[in-house]
Amino acid sequence: MNETVIYNGGGWWFALALVNAGLAEGKGRGRLAWFLLSLLLGPFATLIIVASAPSRR
């Protein structure tokens, strides 16, 4: 049971990291950097990306 929960949670965490990478790219930020950061921070990275202003580049 616990192994299944960890596996499913890990899948959602990875999917969220992919979504965050796309959000970050849309705001003019580095996709790979935010993907890796999202693997560590998860939903907190989503909040940071959504709350941040777009890059001026």
CSV table of C-alpha atoms in Angstrom, one decimal:
chain,number,residue,atom,x,y,z
A,1,MET,CA,0.0,0.0,0.0
A,2,ASN,CA,2.6,2.5,1.0
A,3,GLU,CA,4.7,1.8,-2.1
A,4,THR,CA,1.7,2.5,-4.3
A,5,VAL,CA,1.1,5.8,-2.6
A,6,ILE,CA,4.8,6.8,-3.0
A,7,TYR,CA,4.8,5.8,-6.7
A,8,ASN,CA,1.6,7.7,-7.5
A,9,GLY,CA,2.8,10.8,-5.5
A,10,GLY,CA,6.1,10.7,-7.3
A,11,GLY,CA,4.3,10.6,-10.7
A,12,TRP,CA,2.2,13.7,-9.8
A,13,TRP,CA,5.3,15.5,-8.5
A,14,PHE,CA,7.1,14.8,-11.8
A,15,ALA,CA,4.1,15.9,-13.8
A,16,LEU,CA,3.9,19.1,-11.8
A,17,ALA,CA,7.6,19.8,-12.5
A,18,LEU,CA,6.8,19.5,-16.3
A,19,VAL,CA,3.9,21.9,-16.0
A,20,ASN,CA,6.0,24.3,-14.0
A,21,ALA,CA,8.7,24.1,-16.7
A,22,GLY,CA,6.1,25.2,-19.3
A,23,LEU,CA,4.8,28.0,-17.1
A,24,ALA,CA,8.3,29.3,-16.5
A,25,GLU,CA,9.1,29.2,-20.2
A,26,GLY,CA,5.9,31.1,-20.9
A,27,LYS,CA,7.2,33.8,-18.5
A,28,GLY,CA,10.6,34.0,-20.3
A,29,ARG,CA,12.5,31.9,-17.7
A,30,GLY,CA,14.7,28.9,-18.1
A,31,ARG,CA,12.7,25.7,-18.6
A,32,LEU,CA,15.4,23.3,-17.4
A,33,ALA,CA,16.3,25.3,-14.4
A,34,TRP,CA,12.7,25.6,-13.3
A,35,PHE,CA,12.0,21.9,-14.0
A,36,LEU,CA,14.9,20.9,-11.7
A,37,LEU,CA,13.9,23.5,-9.1
A,38,SER,CA,10.3,22.2,-9.2
A,39,LEU,CA,11.5,18.7,-8.5
A,40,LEU,CA,12.8,20.0,-5.2
A,41,LEU,CA,10.1,22.6,-4.3
A,42,GLY,CA,7.0,21.1,-6.0
A,43,PRO,CA,3.9,23.2,-5.5
A,44,PHE,CA,5.8,26.0,-3.9
A,45,ALA,CA,7.7,26.5,-7.2
A,46,THR,CA,4.3,26.8,-8.9
A,47,LEU,CA,3.3,29.6,-6.6
A,48,ILE,CA,6.6,31.4,-7.2
A,49,ILE,CA,6.3,31.1,-11.0
A,50,VAL,CA,2.7,32.3,-11.0
A,51,ALA,CA,3.3,35.2,-8.7
A,52,SER,CA,6.5,36.4,-10.5
A,53,ALA,CA,6.4,39.0,-13.2
A,54,PRO,CA,7.4,38.0,-16.7
A,55,SER,CA,11.1,38.3,-17.7
A,56,ARG,CA,12.0,41.5,-19.6
A,57,ARG,CA,14.2,39.7,-22.0
